[in-house]
PDB file of N, CA, C and O in Angstrom:
ATOM      1  N   UNK A   1       1.011  -1.560  -0.162  1.00  0.00           N
ATOM      2  CA  UNK A   1      -0.209   0.269   0.158  1.00  0.00           C
ATOM      3  C   UNK A   1       0.871   1.062   0.263  1.00  0.00           C
ATOM      4  O   UNK A   1       0.788   2.263  -0.585  1.00  0.00           O
ATOM      5  N   UNK A   2       1.703   1.353   1.131  1.00  0.00           N
ATOM      6  CA  UNK A   2       2.680   2.433   0.405  1.00  0.00           C
ATOM      7  C   UNK A   2       3.251   2.712  -0.829  1.00  0.00           C
ATOM      8  O   UNK A   2       3.634   4.065  -0.856  1.00  0.00           O
ATOM      9  N   UNK A   3       3.264   1.350  -1.504  1.00  0.00           N
ATOM     10  CA  UNK A   3       4.291   1.370  -2.836  1.00  0.00           C
ATOM     11  C   UNK A   3       3.333   2.343  -3.770  1.00  0.00           C
ATOM     12  O   UNK A   3       3.636   3.360  -4.809  1.00  0.00           O
ATOM     13  N   UNK A   4       2.159   1.967  -3.533  1.00  0.00           N
ATOM     14  CA  UNK A   4       1.066   2.553  -4.415  1.00  0.00           C
ATOM     15  C   UNK A   4       1.150   4.572  -3.688  1.00  0.00           C
ATOM     16  O   UNK A   4       0.727   4.958  -4.886  1.00  0.00           O
ATOM     17  N   UNK A   5       1.251   4.553  -2.328  1.00  0.00           N
ATOM     18  CA  UNK A   5       0.963   6.128  -1.565  1.00  0.00           C
ATOM     19  C   UNK A   5       2.068   6.697  -2.445  1.00  0.00           C
ATOM     20  O   UNK A   5       1.872   7.640  -3.372  1.00  0.00           O
ATOM     21  N   UNK A   6       2.820   5.755  -2.847  1.00  0.00           N
ATOM     22  CA  UNK A   6       4.234   6.960  -3.374  1.00  0.00           C
ATOM     23  C   UNK A   6       4.244   7.287  -4.953  1.00  0.00           C
ATOM     24  O   UNK A   6       4.252   8.131  -4.985  1.00  0.00           O
ATOM     25  N   UNK A   7       3.663   6.147  -5.932  1.00  0.00           N
ATOM     26  CA  UNK A   7       3.699   6.253  -6.784  1.00  0.00           C
ATOM     27  C   UNK A   7       2.930   7.530  -7.083  1.00  0.00           C
ATOM     28  O   UNK A   7       3.061   8.418  -8.369  1.00  0.00           O
ATOM     29  N   UNK A   8       1.531   7.326  -6.417  1.00  0.00           N
ATOM     30  CA  UNK A   8       0.686   8.106  -6.980  1.00  0.00           C
ATOM     31  C   UNK A   8       0.847   9.608  -6.477  1.00  0.00           C
ATOM     32  O   UNK A   8       0.554  10.186  -7.376  1.00  0.00           O
ATOM     33  N   UNK A   9       1.605   9.772  -5.428  1.00  0.00           N
ATOM     34  CA  UNK A   9       2.494  11.157  -5.404  1.00  0.00           C
ATOM     35  C   UNK A   9       3.753  11.244  -6.298  1.00  0.00           C
ATOM     36  O   UNK A   9       3.274  13.277  -6.694  1.00  0.00           O
ATOM     37  N   UNK A  10       3.826  10.727  -6.405  1.00  0.00           N
ATOM     38  CA  UNK A  10       4.838  11.361  -7.940  1.00  0.00           C
ATOM     39  C   UNK A  10       3.638  11.295  -9.086  1.00  0.00           C
ATOM     40  O   UNK A  10       4.078  12.107  -9.499  1.00  0.00           O
ATOM     41  N   UNK A  11       2.855  10.774  -9.915  1.00  0.00           N
ATOM     42  CA  UNK A  11       2.172  11.349 -10.549  1.00  0.00           C
ATOM     43  C   UNK A  11       1.850  12.432 -10.063  1.00  0.00           C
ATOM     44  O   UNK A  11       1.620  13.137 -11.563  1.00  0.00           O
ATOM     45  N   UNK A  12       1.122  13.135  -9.208  1.00  0.00           N
ATOM     46  CA  UNK A  12       0.232  14.114  -9.346  1.00  0.00           C
ATOM     47  C   UNK A  12       1.652  15.599  -9.540  1.00  0.00           C
ATOM     48  O   UNK A  12       1.224  15.985  -9.857  1.00  0.00           O
ATOM     49  N   UNK A  13       2.301  15.188  -9.203  1.00  0.00           N
ATOM     50  CA  UNK A  13       3.865  16.058  -9.139  1.00  0.00           C
ATOM     51  C   UNK A  13       3.946  15.955 -10.141  1.00  0.00           C
ATOM     52  O   UNK A  13       4.074  16.953 -10.697  1.00  0.00           O
ATOM     53  N   UNK A  14       4.150  15.427 -10.900  1.00  0.00           N
ATOM     54  CA  UNK A  14       4.090  14.766 -12.183  1.00  0.00           C
ATOM     55  C   UNK A  14       2.713  15.956 -13.121  1.00  0.00           C
ATOM     56  O   UNK A  14       3.252  16.779 -14.463  1.00  0.00           O
ATOM     57  N   UNK A  15       1.877  15.689 -12.337  1.00  0.00           N
ATOM     58  CA  UNK A  15       0.566  16.362 -13.296  1.00  0.00           C
ATOM     59  C   UNK A  15       0.464  17.990 -13.255  1.00  0.00           C
ATOM     60  O   UNK A  15       0.602  18.952 -13.977  1.00  0.00           O
ATOM     61  N   UNK A  16       0.668  18.123 -11.628  1.00  0.00           N
ATOM     62  CA  UNK A  16       0.841  19.855 -11.310  1.00  0.00           C
ATOM     63  C   UNK A  16       2.557  20.047 -11.620  1.00  0.00           C
ATOM     64  O   UNK A  16       2.052  21.956 -11.973  1.00  0.00           O
ATOM     65  N   UNK A  17       3.598  19.902 -12.120  1.00  0.00           N
ATOM     66  CA  UNK A  17       4.302  20.390 -13.485  1.00  0.00           C
ATOM     67  C   UNK A  17       3.771  20.674 -14.198  1.00  0.00           C
ATOM     68  O   UNK A  17       4.202  21.890 -14.487  1.00  0.00           O
ATOM     69  N   UNK A  18       4.026  19.898 -15.083  1.00  0.00           N
ATOM     70  CA  UNK A  18       2.575  20.046 -15.973  1.00  0.00           C
ATOM     71  C   UNK A  18       1.471  21.386 -16.394  1.00  0.00           C
ATOM     72  O   UNK A  18       2.233  21.851 -17.217  1.00  0.00           O
ATOM     73  N   UNK A  19       0.943  21.603 -15.430  1.00  0.00           N
ATOM     74  CA  UNK A  19      -0.064  22.034 -15.391  1.00  0.00           C
ATOM     75  C   UNK A  19       0.187  22.749 -15.600  1.00  0.00           C
ATOM     76  O   UNK A  19       0.239  24.274 -15.560  1.00  0.00           O
ATOM     77  N   UNK A  20       1.098  24.394 -14.279  1.00  0.00           N
ATOM     78  CA  UNK A  20       2.042  25.046 -13.991  1.00  0.00           C
ATOM     79  C   UNK A  20       3.338  26.024 -14.995  1.00  0.00           C
ATOM     80  O   UNK A  20       3.574  27.005 -14.933  1.00  0.00           O
ATOM     81  N   UNK A  21       3.861  24.558 -15.849  1.00  0.00           N
ATOM     82  CA  UNK A  21       4.987  25.057 -16.870  1.00  0.00           C
ATOM     83  C   UNK A  21       3.781  26.190 -17.923  1.00  0.00           C
ATOM     84  O   UNK A  21       2.873  25.875 -17.784  1.00  0.00           O
ATOM     85  N   UNK A  22       4.849  27.024 -18.627  1.00  0.00           N
ATOM     86  CA  UNK A  22       3.941  27.632 -19.341  1.00  0.00           C
ATOM     87  C   UNK A  22       4.204  27.500 -20.987  1.00  0.00           C
ATOM     88  O   UNK A  22       5.937  26.832 -20.787  1.00  0.00           O
ATOM     89  N   UNK A  23       3.601  28.173 -21.696  1.00  0.00           N
ATOM     90  CA  UNK A  23       3.082  27.216 -22.895  1.00  0.00           C
ATOM     91  C   UNK A  23       4.326  27.925 -24.305  1.00  0.00           C
ATOM     92  O   UNK A  23       4.682  29.006 -23.122  1.00  0.00           O
ATOM     93  N   UNK A  24       4.661  26.602 -25.113  1.00  0.00           N
ATOM     94  CA  UNK A  24       5.888  27.385 -25.627  1.00  0.00           C
ATOM     95  C   UNK A  24       5.074  28.650 -26.888  1.00  0.00           C
ATOM     96  O   UNK A  24       4.210  28.928 -26.885  1.00  0.00           O
ATOM     97  N   UNK A  25       6.120  29.503 -26.862  1.00  0.00           N
ATOM     98  CA  UNK A  25       5.654  30.162 -27.671  1.00  0.00           C
ATOM     99  C   UNK A  25       4.941  29.562 -29.842  1.00  0.00           C
ATOM    100  O   UNK A  25       3.396  30.637 -29.898  1.00  0.00           O
ATOM    101  N   UNK A  26       4.767  28.935 -29.878  1.00  0.00           N
ATOM    102  CA  UNK A  26       4.197  27.807 -30.688  1.00  0.00           C
ATOM    103  C   UNK A  26       2.666  27.933 -30.080  1.00  0.00           C
ATOM    104  O   UNK A  26       1.607  28.336 -31.209  1.00  0.00           O
ATOM    105  N   UNK A  27       2.681  27.577 -29.188  1.00  0.00           N
ATOM    106  CA  UNK A  27       0.631  27.817 -28.535  1.00  0.00           C
ATOM    107  C   UNK A  27       0.797  28.978 -28.088  1.00  0.00           C
ATOM    108  O   UNK A  27      -1.273  29.001 -28.546  1.00  0.00           O
ATOM    109  N   UNK A  28       1.120  29.619 -27.425  1.00  0.00           N
ATOM    110  CA  UNK A  28      -0.042  31.311 -27.379  1.00  0.00           C
ATOM    111  C   UNK A  28       0.053  31.566 -28.753  1.00  0.00           C
ATOM    112  O   UNK A  28      -0.703  32.263 -28.870  1.00  0.00           O
ATOM    113  N   UNK A  29       1.405  31.153 -29.634  1.00  0.00           N
ATOM    114  CA  UNK A  29       0.387  32.189 -31.227  1.00  0.00           C
ATOM    115  C   UNK A  29      -0.675  31.020 -31.957  1.00  0.00           C
ATOM    116  O   UNK A  29      -1.824  32.120 -31.765  1.00  0.00           O
ATOM    117  N   UNK A  30      -1.347  29.995 -31.411  1.00  0.00           N
ATOM    118  CA  UNK A  30      -2.441  29.971 -31.666  1.00  0.00           C
ATOM    119  C   UNK A  30      -3.354  30.026 -30.868  1.00  0.00           C
ATOM    120  O   UNK A  30      -4.342  30.367 -31.603  1.00  0.00           O
ATOM    121  N   UNK A  31      -3.716  29.788 -29.481  1.00  0.00           N
ATOM    122  CA  UNK A  31      -4.286  30.541 -28.446  1.00  0.00           C
ATOM    123  C   UNK A  31      -4.294  32.582 -29.697  1.00  0.00           C
ATOM    124  O   UNK A  31      -6.087  32.570 -29.174  1.00  0.00           O
ATOM    125  N   UNK A  32      -3.079  33.025 -29.467  1.00  0.00           N
ATOM    126  CA  UNK A  32      -4.086  34.294 -30.677  1.00  0.00           C
ATOM    127  C   UNK A  32      -4.738  34.561 -31.175  1.00  0.00           C
ATOM    128  O   UNK A  32      -5.885  35.763 -31.991  1.00  0.00           O
ATOM    129  N   UNK A  33      -4.416  33.325 -32.543  1.00  0.00           N
ATOM    130  CA  UNK A  33      -5.238  33.022 -33.321  1.00  0.00           C
ATOM    131  C   UNK A  33      -6.517  33.192 -33.043  1.00  0.00           C
ATOM    132  O   UNK A  33      -7.382  34.156 -33.666  1.00  0.00           O
ATOM    133  N   UNK A  34      -6.925  32.214 -32.194  1.00  0.00           N
ATOM    134  CA  UNK A  34      -8.442  31.885 -31.015  1.00  0.00           C
ATOM    135  C   UNK A  34      -8.971  33.168 -30.875  1.00  0.00           C
ATOM    136  O   UNK A  34     -10.631  33.685 -30.965  1.00  0.00           O
ATOM    137  N   UNK A  35      -7.965  34.705 -30.786  1.00  0.00           N
ATOM    138  CA  UNK A  35      -8.478  35.306 -29.707  1.00  0.00           C
ATOM    139  C   UNK A  35      -9.436  36.529 -30.723  1.00  0.00           C
ATOM    140  O   UNK A  35      -8.665  37.296 -30.649  1.00  0.00           O
ATOM    141  N   UNK A  36      -7.817  36.208 -32.638  1.00  0.00           N
ATOM    142  CA  UNK A  36      -8.420  37.417 -33.423  1.00  0.00           C
ATOM    143  C   UNK A  36      -6.683  38.157 -34.060  1.00  0.00           C
ATOM    144  O   UNK A  36      -7.446  38.805 -34.640  1.00  0.00           O
ATOM    145  N   UNK A  37      -5.945  37.338 -33.272  1.00  0.00           N
ATOM    146  CA  UNK A  37      -4.484  38.041 -33.802  1.00  0.00           C
ATOM    147  C   UNK A  37      -3.290  37.332 -34.285  1.00  0.00           C
ATOM    148  O   UNK A  37      -3.708  36.072 -34.556  1.00  0.00           O
ATOM    149  N   UNK A  38      -3.214  37.842 -35.493  1.00  0.00           N
ATOM    150  CA  UNK A  38      -2.001  37.158 -36.084  1.00  0.00           C
ATOM    151  C   UNK A  38      -1.188  36.351 -35.343  1.00  0.00           C
ATOM    152  O   UNK A  38      -0.833  35.247 -35.664  1.00  0.00           O
ATOM    153  N   UNK A  39      -0.650  36.694 -33.646  1.00  0.00           N
ATOM    154  CA  UNK A  39       0.306  36.436 -33.522  1.00  0.00           C
ATOM    155  C   UNK A  39       0.780  36.673 -31.569  1.00  0.00           C
ATOM    156  O   UNK A  39      -0.207  37.455 -31.308  1.00  0.00           O
ATOM    157  N   UNK A  40       1.058  35.757 -30.487  1.00  0.00           N
ATOM    158  CA  UNK A  40       1.342  36.607 -29.406  1.00  0.00           C
ATOM    159  C   UNK A  40       2.051  38.102 -29.425  1.00  0.00           C
ATOM    160  O   UNK A  40       1.347  38.876 -28.573  1.00  0.00           O
ATOM    161  N   UNK A  41       2.785  37.838 -29.703  1.00  0.00           N
ATOM    162  CA  UNK A  41       3.028  39.201 -29.854  1.00  0.00           C
ATOM    163  C   UNK A  41       2.571  40.483 -30.261  1.00  0.00           C
ATOM    164  O   UNK A  41       2.473  41.023 -29.740  1.00  0.00           O
ATOM    165  N   UNK A  42       1.348  39.992 -31.578  1.00  0.00           N
ATOM    166  CA  UNK A  42       0.766  40.737 -31.022  1.00  0.00           C
ATOM    167  C   UNK A  42      -0.532  41.852 -30.767  1.00  0.00           C
ATOM    168  O   UNK A  42      -0.971  42.382 -29.996  1.00  0.00           O
ATOM    169  N   UNK A  43      -0.415  40.471 -30.006  1.00  0.00           N
ATOM    170  CA  UNK A  43      -1.643  40.568 -29.622  1.00  0.00           C
ATOM    171  C   UNK A  43      -1.215  40.917 -27.812  1.00  0.00           C
ATOM    172  O   UNK A  43      -2.108  42.012 -27.125  1.00  0.00           O
ATOM    173  N   UNK A  44       0.056  40.782 -27.310  1.00  0.00           N
ATOM    174  CA  UNK A  44       0.618  41.476 -25.829  1.00  0.00           C
ATOM    175  C   UNK A  44       0.637  42.745 -26.384  1.00  0.00           C
ATOM    176  O   UNK A  44       0.591  43.479 -25.697  1.00  0.00           O
ATOM    177  N   UNK A  45       1.509  43.144 -27.644  1.00  0.00           N
ATOM    178  CA  UNK A  45       1.021  44.653 -28.191  1.00  0.00           C
ATOM    179  C   UNK A  45      -0.070  45.807 -27.321  1.00  0.00           C
ATOM    180  O   UNK A  45      -0.149  46.479 -27.485  1.00  0.00           O
ATOM    181  N   UNK A  46      -1.121  44.543 -28.197  1.00  0.00           N
ATOM    182  CA  UNK A  46      -2.719  45.172 -27.894  1.00  0.00           C
ATOM    183  C   UNK A  46      -2.810  45.400 -26.992  1.00  0.00           C
ATOM    184  O   UNK A  46      -3.243  46.805 -26.509  1.00  0.00           O
ATOM    185  N   UNK A  47      -2.461  44.149 -25.908  1.00  0.00           N
ATOM    186  CA  UNK A  47      -3.501  43.938 -24.596  1.00  0.00           C
ATOM    187  C   UNK A  47      -2.428  44.984 -23.831  1.00  0.00           C
ATOM    188  O   UNK A  47      -3.309  45.957 -22.428  1.00  0.00           O
ATOM    189  N   UNK A  48      -1.415  44.976 -24.370  1.00  0.00           N
ATOM    190  CA  UNK A  48      -0.477  46.021 -23.094  1.00  0.00           C
ATOM    191  C   UNK A  48       0.329  47.585 -23.900  1.00  0.00           C
ATOM    192  O   UNK A  48       0.864  48.157 -23.099  1.00  0.00           O
ATOM    193  N   UNK A  49       0.174  47.907 -25.431  1.00  0.00           N
ATOM    194  CA  UNK A  49       1.075  48.713 -25.726  1.00  0.00           C
ATOM    195  C   UNK A  49       0.350  49.744 -26.135  1.00  0.00           C
ATOM    196  O   UNK A  49      -1.030  49.651 -25.319  1.00  0.00           O
ATOM    197  N   UNK A  50       0.227  51.023 -26.404  1.00  0.00           N
ATOM    198  CA  UNK A  50      -0.451  52.028 -27.208  1.00  0.00           C
ATOM    199  C   UNK A  50      -1.626  51.714 -28.045  1.00  0.00           C
ATOM    200  O   UNK A  50      -2.198  52.383 -28.602  1.00  0.00           O
ATOM    201  N   UNK A  51      -1.089  50.545 -29.065  1.00  0.00           N
ATOM    202  CA  UNK A  51      -1.996  50.054 -29.901  1.00  0.00           C
ATOM    203  C   UNK A  51      -3.277  48.981 -29.647  1.00  0.00           C
ATOM    204  O   UNK A  51      -3.950  49.644 -28.126  1.00  0.00           O
ATOM    205  N   UNK A  52      -3.719  49.495 -30.460  1.00  0.00           N
ATOM    206  CA  UNK A  52      -5.722  48.697 -30.490  1.00  0.00           C
ATOM    207  C   UNK A  52      -6.075  47.576 -31.775  1.00  0.00           C
ATOM    208  O   UNK A  52      -4.798  47.218 -32.391  1.00  0.00           O
ATOM    209  N   UNK A  53      -7.028  46.480 -30.882  1.00  0.00           N
ATOM    210  CA  UNK A  53      -7.360  45.751 -32.332  1.00  0.00           C
ATOM    211  C   UNK A  53      -7.395  45.788 -33.852  1.00  0.00           C
ATOM    212  O   UNK A  53      -7.691  45.293 -34.676  1.00  0.00           O
ATOM    213  N   UNK A  54      -7.614  47.121 -33.631  1.00  0.00           N
ATOM    214  CA  UNK A  54      -7.588  47.670 -35.220  1.00  0.00           C
ATOM    215  C   UNK A  54      -6.484  47.982 -36.412  1.00  0.00           C
ATOM    216  O   UNK A  54      -6.722  47.305 -37.277  1.00  0.00           O
ATOM    217  N   UNK A  55      -5.084  47.764 -35.624  1.00  0.00           N
ATOM    218  CA  UNK A  55      -3.786  47.358 -35.929  1.00  0.00           C
ATOM    219  C   UNK A  55      -4.302  45.837 -36.376  1.00  0.00           C
ATOM    220  O   UNK A  55      -3.328  45.914 -37.413  1.00  0.00           O
ATOM    221  N   UNK A  56      -4.555  45.431 -36.081  1.00  0.00           N
ATOM    222  CA  UNK A  56      -4.688  43.100 -36.274  1.00  0.00           C
ATOM    223  C   UNK A  56      -5.361  43.243 -37.863  1.00  0.00           C
ATOM    224  O   UNK A  56      -5.375  42.907 -38.647  1.00  0.00           O
ATOM    225  N   UNK A  57      -5.966  43.985 -38.024  1.00  0.00           N
ATOM    226  CA  UNK A  57      -7.437  43.940 -38.759  1.00  0.00           C
ATOM    227  C   UNK A  57      -6.220  44.919 -40.343  1.00  0.00           C
ATOM    228  O   UNK A  57      -6.928  44.870 -41.411  1.00  0.00           O
ATOM    229  N   UNK A  58      -6.140  45.819 -39.848  1.00  0.00           N
ATOM    230  CA  UNK A  58      -5.098  46.929 -41.162  1.00  0.00           C
ATOM    231  C   UNK A  58      -3.952  45.780 -41.044  1.00  0.00           C
ATOM    232  O   UNK A  58      -3.747  45.987 -42.848  1.00  0.00           O
ATOM    233  N   UNK A  59      -3.658  44.587 -40.966  1.00  0.00           N
ATOM    234  CA  UNK A  59      -2.088  44.370 -41.273  1.00  0.00           C
ATOM    235  C   UNK A  59      -3.329  42.890 -42.290  1.00  0.00           C
ATOM    236  O   UNK A  59      -2.567  42.956 -43.834  1.00  0.00           O
ATOM    237  N   UNK A  60      -4.380  42.468 -41.392  1.00  0.00           N
ATOM    238  CA  UNK A  60      -5.257  41.339 -42.308  1.00  0.00           C
ATOM    239  C   UNK A  60      -5.205  41.919 -43.962  1.00  0.00           C
ATOM    240  O   UNK A  60      -5.535  41.497 -45.244  1.00  0.00           O
ATOM    241  N   UNK A  61      -5.863  43.452 -44.048  1.00  0.00           N
ATOM    242  CA  UNK A  61      -6.170  44.092 -44.792  1.00  0.00           C
ATOM    243  C   UNK A  61      -4.993  44.670 -46.641  1.00  0.00           C
ATOM    244  O   UNK A  61      -5.304  43.947 -47.262  1.00  0.00           O
ATOM    245  N   UNK A  62      -4.263  44.786 -46.032  1.00  0.00           N
ATOM    246  CA  UNK A  62      -2.655  44.983 -46.658  1.00  0.00           C
ATOM    247  C   UNK A  62      -2.419  43.905 -47.198  1.00  0.00           C
ATOM    248  O   UNK A  62      -2.374  43.364 -48.193  1.00  0.00           O
ATOM    249  N   UNK A  63      -2.946  42.656 -46.409  1.00  0.00           N
ATOM    250  CA  UNK A  63      -1.986  41.096 -47.143  1.00  0.00           C
ATOM    251  C   UNK A  63      -3.373  40.874 -48.199  1.00  0.00           C
ATOM    252  O   UNK A  63      -2.483  40.108 -49.173  1.00  0.00           O
ATOM    253  N   UNK A  64      -4.562  41.091 -48.286  1.00  0.00           N
ATOM    254  CA  UNK A  64      -5.624  40.409 -48.833  1.00  0.00           C
ATOM    255  C   UNK A  64      -5.460  41.851 -50.185  1.00  0.00           C
ATOM    256  O   UNK A  64      -6.073  41.468 -51.014  1.00  0.00           O
ATOM    257  N   UNK A  65      -4.649  42.911 -50.302  1.00  0.00           N
ATOM    258  CA  UNK A  65      -5.156  43.774 -51.294  1.00  0.00           C
ATOM    259  C   UNK A  65      -4.257  43.122 -52.638  1.00  0.00           C
ATOM    260  O   UNK A  65      -4.086  43.225 -51.846  1.00  0.00           O
ATOM    261  N   UNK A  66      -4.753  43.361 -53.644  1.00  0.00           N
ATOM    262  CA  UNK A  66      -4.659  43.146 -54.747  1.00  0.00           C
ATOM    263  C   UNK A  66      -3.621  43.867 -54.895  1.00  0.00           C
ATOM    264  O   UNK A  66      -3.967  45.001 -54.928  1.00  0.00           O
ATOM    265  N   UNK A  67      -2.695  43.925 -56.192  1.00  0.00           N
ATOM    266  CA  UNK A  67      -1.438  44.863 -56.053  1.00  0.00           C
ATOM    267  C   UNK A  67      -2.336  45.084 -57.470  1.00  0.00           C
ATOM    268  O   UNK A  67      -2.096  44.593 -58.595  1.00  0.00           O
ATOM    269  N   UNK A  68      -1.561  46.812 -58.167  1.00  0.00           N
ATOM    270  CA  UNK A  68      -2.219  47.095 -59.237  1.00  0.00           C
ATOM    271  C   UNK A  68      -0.907  47.840 -59.245  1.00  0.00           C
ATOM    272  O   UNK A  68      -0.112  48.567 -59.147  1.00  0.00           O
ATOM    273  N   UNK A  69      -0.340  46.940 -61.148  1.00  0.00           N
ATOM    274  CA  UNK A  69       0.321  47.823 -61.921  1.00  0.00           C
ATOM    275  C   UNK A  69       0.197  49.083 -62.914  1.00  0.00           C
ATOM    276  O   UNK A  69      -0.759  48.973 -63.129  1.00  0.00           O
TER     277      UNK A  69
END
């Protein structure tokens, strides 16, 4: 019984460690896409900087605009 308790304790410690770990850049970029931003950096700039969400929309418009010669 003591071995099972020890194993369970180790398992719980491993799960807690994974839950507290900071997500990597790829995960943060994907979460930002769900929120409507191009990437994590753009999301952070909008959240904490002086820009607003319209900047993200302007970037989309520039990418989609056809070029004329």
